[in-house]
Protein backbone atom coordinates (compact mmCIF):
# COMPACT_ATOMS: atom_id res chain seq x y z
CA MET A 1 59.64 60.03 53.44
CA LYS A 2 56.67 58.95 51.33
CA ALA A 3 54.23 58.19 54.15
CA THR A 4 50.50 58.91 54.09
CA VAL A 5 48.74 60.30 57.17
CA ALA A 6 45.46 58.78 58.34
CA GLY A 7 43.12 59.42 61.24
CA ALA A 8 41.14 56.91 63.25
CA PRO A 9 37.67 56.43 64.75
CA VAL A 10 39.27 55.84 68.17
CA SER A 11 40.30 59.52 68.18
CA PHE A 12 36.57 60.33 68.13
CA GLY A 13 35.61 57.92 70.91
CA VAL A 14 34.52 55.12 68.57
CA PHE A 15 36.03 51.72 69.27
CA GLU A 16 35.17 48.42 70.84
CA LEU A 17 35.06 49.83 74.40
CA THR A 18 32.75 52.78 73.70
CA PRO A 19 30.36 52.70 76.73
CA ASP A 20 26.87 51.31 76.25
CA GLY A 21 24.38 54.14 75.91
CA ALA A 22 26.97 56.72 74.89
CA GLU A 23 26.04 58.80 71.88
CA THR A 24 28.78 58.61 69.28
CA VAL A 25 30.04 60.71 66.42
CA SER A 26 28.64 59.36 63.14
CA ALA A 27 30.87 57.89 60.45
CA ASP A 28 30.17 60.78 58.08
CA GLU A 29 30.82 63.41 60.77
CA MET A 30 34.13 61.78 61.62
CA LEU A 31 35.27 61.47 58.01
CA GLY A 32 34.23 65.05 57.33
CA ALA A 33 36.32 66.21 60.28
CA LEU A 34 39.34 64.27 59.00
CA VAL A 35 39.04 65.76 55.52
CA GLU A 36 38.63 69.24 57.03
CA THR A 37 41.80 68.85 59.08
CA GLY A 38 44.00 67.49 56.29
CA TYR A 39 44.10 63.69 56.57
CA ASP A 40 44.35 61.43 53.52
CA GLY A 41 43.10 58.18 55.02
CA VAL A 42 41.31 56.53 57.91
CA ASP A 43 41.60 53.38 59.96
CA LEU A 44 38.65 51.01 59.78
CA GLY A 45 37.52 51.18 63.41
CA PRO A 46 34.92 48.76 64.79
CA ALA A 47 33.44 46.31 62.30
CA GLY A 48 30.61 47.94 60.40
CA PHE A 49 31.15 51.50 61.64
CA LEU A 50 32.24 52.75 58.21
CA GLY A 51 30.05 50.22 56.41
CA GLU A 52 30.94 46.94 54.75
CA GLY A 53 31.61 45.87 51.19
CA GLU A 54 30.42 48.36 48.58
CA ALA A 55 28.94 50.66 51.24
CA LEU A 56 32.41 51.02 52.79
CA ALA A 57 34.06 51.60 49.43
CA ALA A 58 31.43 54.15 48.39
CA ARG A 59 31.85 56.10 51.63
CA LEU A 60 35.63 56.23 51.26
CA ARG A 61 35.31 57.37 47.64
CA ARG A 62 32.81 60.07 48.60
CA PHE A 63 35.23 61.57 51.11
CA GLY A 64 38.34 60.94 49.00
CA LEU A 65 40.04 58.93 51.74
CA GLY A 66 42.11 55.77 51.60
CA LEU A 67 41.78 52.89 54.06
CA ALA A 68 44.90 52.58 56.20
CA GLY A 69 44.15 49.33 57.95
CA GLY A 70 42.02 47.96 60.73
CA TRP A 71 42.17 46.12 64.01
CA VAL A 72 41.79 42.32 64.11
CA GLN A 73 42.41 40.96 67.61
CA LEU A 74 42.80 37.19 67.86
CA PRO A 75 43.48 34.78 70.76
CA PHE A 76 46.71 33.45 69.32
CA SER A 77 47.78 31.50 72.41
CA ASP A 78 44.55 29.45 72.61
CA ASP A 79 44.10 26.97 69.74
CA GLU A 80 40.38 26.40 70.26
CA ALA A 81 39.52 30.08 70.69
CA PHE A 82 41.69 31.01 67.72
CA ALA A 83 39.87 28.58 65.44
CA ALA A 84 36.53 29.99 66.60
CA ALA A 85 37.71 33.55 65.86
CA LEU A 86 38.88 32.92 62.29
CA PRO A 87 35.51 33.95 60.75
CA GLU A 88 36.10 37.41 62.24
CA LEU A 89 39.42 37.65 60.38
CA GLU A 90 37.86 36.37 57.15
CA SER A 91 35.05 38.93 57.39
CA ALA A 92 37.51 41.76 57.99
CA LEU A 93 39.60 40.65 55.02
CA ARG A 94 36.56 40.89 52.74
CA SER A 95 36.14 44.53 53.80
CA PHE A 96 39.82 45.28 53.27
CA VAL A 97 39.88 43.70 49.83
CA ALA A 98 36.69 45.49 48.73
CA ALA A 99 38.09 48.84 49.87
CA ALA A 100 41.48 48.24 48.28
CA ASP A 101 39.91 47.29 44.95
CA ALA A 102 37.45 50.19 44.92
CA VAL A 103 39.57 53.02 46.29
CA GLY A 104 43.03 52.18 44.96
CA GLY A 105 46.12 54.00 46.10
CA ARG A 106 48.12 52.80 49.10
CA PRO A 107 46.61 49.47 50.21
CA PRO A 108 45.31 48.85 53.73
CA LEU A 109 47.30 46.72 56.16
CA PRO A 110 45.14 44.33 58.21
CA THR A 111 46.41 44.98 61.72
CA LEU A 112 46.69 41.74 63.67
CA ALA A 113 46.97 41.78 67.45
CA ASP A 114 46.99 39.26 70.26
CA ASP A 115 43.97 39.05 72.57
CA GLY A 116 46.00 38.76 75.78
CA SER A 117 44.12 37.85 78.94
CA ALA A 118 41.84 39.40 81.55
CA ALA A 119 44.72 39.40 84.03
CA ARG A 120 46.98 41.26 81.61
CA ARG A 121 44.30 43.78 80.64
CA ALA A 122 43.85 44.53 84.33
CA ALA A 123 47.58 45.20 84.80
CA PRO A 124 48.90 47.10 81.76
CA GLY A 125 52.68 47.30 81.71
CA ARG A 126 53.02 44.47 84.24
CA GLY A 127 51.85 41.56 82.11
CA ALA A 128 54.93 39.40 82.55
CA GLU A 129 54.56 39.70 86.33
CA VAL A 130 50.88 38.80 86.57
CA ASP A 131 50.41 36.37 83.67
CA ARG A 132 53.60 35.15 82.03
CA LEU A 133 53.13 33.06 78.90
CA ASP A 134 55.06 29.79 79.11
CA ASP A 135 57.05 28.23 76.28
CA ALA A 136 54.13 26.08 75.14
CA GLY A 137 51.95 29.18 75.05
CA TRP A 138 54.52 30.99 72.94
CA ASP A 139 54.59 28.03 70.55
CA ARG A 140 50.81 28.23 70.14
CA LEU A 141 50.92 32.01 69.75
CA ALA A 142 53.57 31.89 67.03
CA ARG A 143 51.93 29.00 65.18
CA ASN A 144 48.50 30.63 65.10
CA ALA A 145 49.93 34.03 64.20
CA GLU A 146 51.63 32.41 61.21
CA ARG A 147 48.27 30.92 60.18
CA ALA A 148 46.66 34.36 60.33
CA VAL A 149 49.53 35.90 58.35
CA ALA A 150 49.07 33.27 55.63
CA LEU A 151 45.33 34.00 55.38
CA VAL A 152 45.97 37.73 54.98
CA ARG A 153 48.57 37.16 52.28
CA ALA A 154 46.30 34.68 50.50
CA ALA A 155 43.76 37.52 50.27
CA GLY A 156 46.36 39.62 48.45
CA LEU A 157 47.21 41.97 51.31
CA GLU A 158 50.22 42.42 53.58
CA PRO A 159 49.55 42.14 57.30
CA THR A 160 51.09 44.04 60.17
CA PHE A 161 51.29 43.10 63.85
CA HIS A 162 50.33 45.52 66.62
CA HIS A 163 52.04 45.09 69.99
CA HIS A 164 49.47 46.14 72.58
CA ALA A 165 49.27 46.72 76.33
CA GLY A 166 47.24 44.05 78.07
CA THR A 167 48.28 41.31 75.64
CA PHE A 168 51.02 38.70 75.54
CA VAL A 169 53.09 40.90 73.22
CA GLU A 170 53.41 44.06 75.28
CA SER A 171 56.99 44.74 76.41
CA PRO A 172 60.05 45.31 74.20
CA ASP A 173 61.37 41.87 75.15
CA GLU A 174 58.08 40.26 74.15
CA ILE A 175 58.09 42.18 70.87
CA ASP A 176 61.61 40.89 70.21
CA ARG A 177 60.53 37.34 70.93
CA PHE A 178 57.48 37.63 68.68
CA LEU A 179 59.39 39.12 65.75
CA GLY A 180 61.96 36.36 66.08
CA ARG A 181 59.26 33.72 65.70
CA VAL A 182 56.77 35.12 63.17
CA ASP A 183 57.23 36.31 59.58
CA ILE A 184 55.31 39.57 59.87
CA ASP A 185 56.32 43.22 60.20
CA LEU A 186 55.39 45.53 63.03
CA THR A 187 52.94 48.30 63.75
CA LEU A 188 54.89 50.57 66.08
CA ASP A 189 52.43 52.22 68.47
CA THR A 190 54.13 54.97 70.46
CA GLY A 191 51.45 55.02 73.16
CA HIS A 192 51.28 51.30 73.79
CA LEU A 193 55.06 51.13 73.71
CA ALA A 194 55.11 53.63 76.59
CA LEU A 195 52.67 51.42 78.49
CA GLY A 196 54.93 48.44 77.83
CA GLY A 197 58.04 50.23 79.09
CA GLY A 198 59.67 51.11 75.76
CA ASP A 199 61.03 54.22 74.08
CA PRO A 200 59.81 55.02 70.54
CA VAL A 201 63.07 56.40 69.16
CA ASP A 202 64.96 53.37 70.46
CA ALA A 203 62.21 51.22 68.93
CA VAL A 204 62.83 52.68 65.47
CA ARG A 205 66.52 51.87 65.84
CA ARG A 206 65.77 48.42 67.22
CA TRP A 207 63.02 47.28 64.83
CA GLY A 208 63.24 49.81 62.00
CA ASP A 209 63.65 47.18 59.29
CA ARG A 210 60.47 45.47 60.51
CA ILE A 211 58.22 48.53 60.98
CA ASN A 212 55.67 48.73 58.16
CA HIS A 213 52.93 50.70 59.96
CA LEU A 214 53.02 53.50 62.54
CA HIS A 215 50.38 54.39 65.12
CA LEU A 216 51.42 57.77 66.46
CA LYS A 217 49.99 59.06 69.73
CA ASP A 218 51.05 61.33 72.59
CA VAL A 219 50.84 60.24 76.23
CA ASP A 220 50.57 62.08 79.51
CA LEU A 221 53.01 59.86 81.42
CA GLY A 222 52.24 61.38 84.82
CA ARG A 223 48.55 60.63 84.44
CA LEU A 224 49.37 57.18 83.07
CA ARG A 225 51.56 56.34 86.05
CA SER A 226 48.83 57.52 88.43
CA VAL A 227 46.24 55.29 86.78
CA VAL A 228 48.52 52.26 86.83
CA ALA A 229 49.67 52.90 90.42
CA ALA A 230 46.03 53.03 91.50
CA GLY A 231 45.50 49.57 90.01
CA GLY A 232 43.72 50.73 86.87
CA GLY A 233 43.40 48.45 83.88
CA MET A 234 43.11 49.23 80.20
CA ARG A 235 39.56 50.60 80.46
CA GLU A 236 40.74 53.06 83.11
CA VAL A 237 43.72 54.04 80.95
CA TRP A 238 41.43 54.82 78.02
CA SER A 239 38.82 56.67 80.07
CA SER A 240 41.26 58.81 82.08
CA GLY A 241 42.50 61.06 79.27
CA VAL A 242 45.99 59.55 79.19
CA PHE A 243 46.22 59.99 75.40
CA VAL A 244 46.36 63.67 74.52
CA ALA A 245 46.90 65.89 71.50
CA PHE A 246 50.48 66.23 70.26
CA GLY A 247 52.44 68.68 72.37
CA GLN A 248 50.23 68.21 75.43
CA GLY A 249 51.94 65.05 76.68
CA ASP A 250 55.42 63.63 77.05
CA LEU A 251 56.02 62.21 73.56
CA ASP A 252 58.32 64.39 71.50
CA VAL A 253 57.01 63.75 68.00
CA ALA A 254 60.01 65.35 66.27
CA PRO A 255 62.70 62.71 67.01
CA VAL A 256 60.29 59.87 66.20
CA MET A 257 59.39 61.41 62.85
CA ALA A 258 63.04 62.24 62.15
CA ALA A 259 64.03 58.63 62.86
CA MET A 260 61.31 57.36 60.53
CA ALA A 261 62.34 59.88 57.86
CA GLU A 262 65.95 58.69 58.11
CA ARG A 263 64.67 55.24 57.16
CA ASP A 264 62.62 56.77 54.32
CA PHE A 265 59.48 55.19 55.74
CA ASP A 266 56.93 54.51 53.00
CA GLY A 267 53.66 53.51 54.60
CA TRP A 268 50.67 54.65 56.61
CA ILE A 269 51.07 56.85 59.69
CA VAL A 270 47.84 56.57 61.67
CA VAL A 271 47.37 59.38 64.16
CA GLU A 272 45.50 58.08 67.19
CA GLN A 273 44.30 59.81 70.32
CA ASP A 274 42.33 57.13 72.15
CA VAL A 275 39.40 58.65 74.02
CA LEU A 276 36.22 57.33 75.63
CA ASN A 277 33.12 59.47 75.89
CA GLY A 278 30.54 58.70 78.55
CA PRO A 279 26.73 58.73 78.34
CA GLU A 280 26.65 62.31 79.66
CA THR A 281 28.87 63.70 76.89
CA ALA A 282 27.37 66.47 74.73
CA ILE A 283 28.20 64.99 71.35
CA ASP A 284 28.31 68.26 69.37
CA ALA A 285 30.85 69.77 71.76
CA PHE A 286 32.75 66.49 71.82
CA LEU A 287 32.99 66.50 68.01
CA ARG A 288 34.29 70.08 68.01
CA GLU A 289 36.92 69.23 70.64
CA ARG A 290 38.06 66.09 68.82
CA THR A 291 38.24 67.95 65.50
CA ALA A 292 40.39 70.65 67.08
CA ASP A 293 42.68 67.99 68.54
CA GLN A 294 43.06 66.31 65.14
CA GLN A 295 43.94 69.66 63.57
CA THR A 296 46.65 70.08 66.24
CA ASN A 297 47.90 66.57 65.57
CA ARG A 298 47.97 66.96 61.80
CA ASP A 299 49.71 70.34 61.99
CA ALA A 300 52.44 68.81 64.19
CA LEU A 301 53.45 66.55 61.28
CA ARG A 302 53.60 69.26 58.59
CA ALA A 303 57.39 69.54 58.78
CA TRP A 304 57.61 66.00 57.38
CA LEU A 305 54.32 65.38 55.54
């Protein structure tokens, strides 16, 4: 297997849902922690967190890290909203292209995802029950996803699609339907697959030829089921500590990595441990804890990479 292992800002509490008023780990502190613990790349995180344009490229060069990809969430099933969101995709593509040109090595994969709906985000894992997308909605979703794919390829990069809890592409059946309609390969996310009712080893067998990006995370399924049973939505999932360091949850990393190795996977493996820190968090202690977790996570992959 020729994969490259990257970390992610979300593992340090930095993503779009970071609470207002919460102190956050700085970009340089996070990148320093990733270098210290043995990672070779990083996911982009929220727009601007790592800088933009030359500032982004210079920061990556300074730390000797490649750019694995980055999250671009778009309302594919709503034509008007999708058109309004296209400048966000175009801005992200400029950052990806600048980083790819300046850093070299394995190129980043812009990571496209559906925006879902408020009803779905409030009921992770039960999206088809609470807000089923009709055939016309699927037609819009596929058509707009193809438009986004074409824009990414026109920029000289290869996209990937991230199935995600709380969106219209959440369950294994929905992933099947999406892949049957859209010419794009898949980001397999082991944590969101668990939320959507799937099994990661089965997923590698099922979609292995279409997996070009891997988001690897461990999940405490007991805690996850408790949050969902209590009516929690995605914010509650993220803030409840459902995603844990490898070996502390219910994902057995070994068979997933073995299945990917059997396919001689040649791409980015982004280790993610989604956490949210509140306003009361002591940021220095939080950084030490997150760094220790990322050392645990990186060490768990040493048998393969």
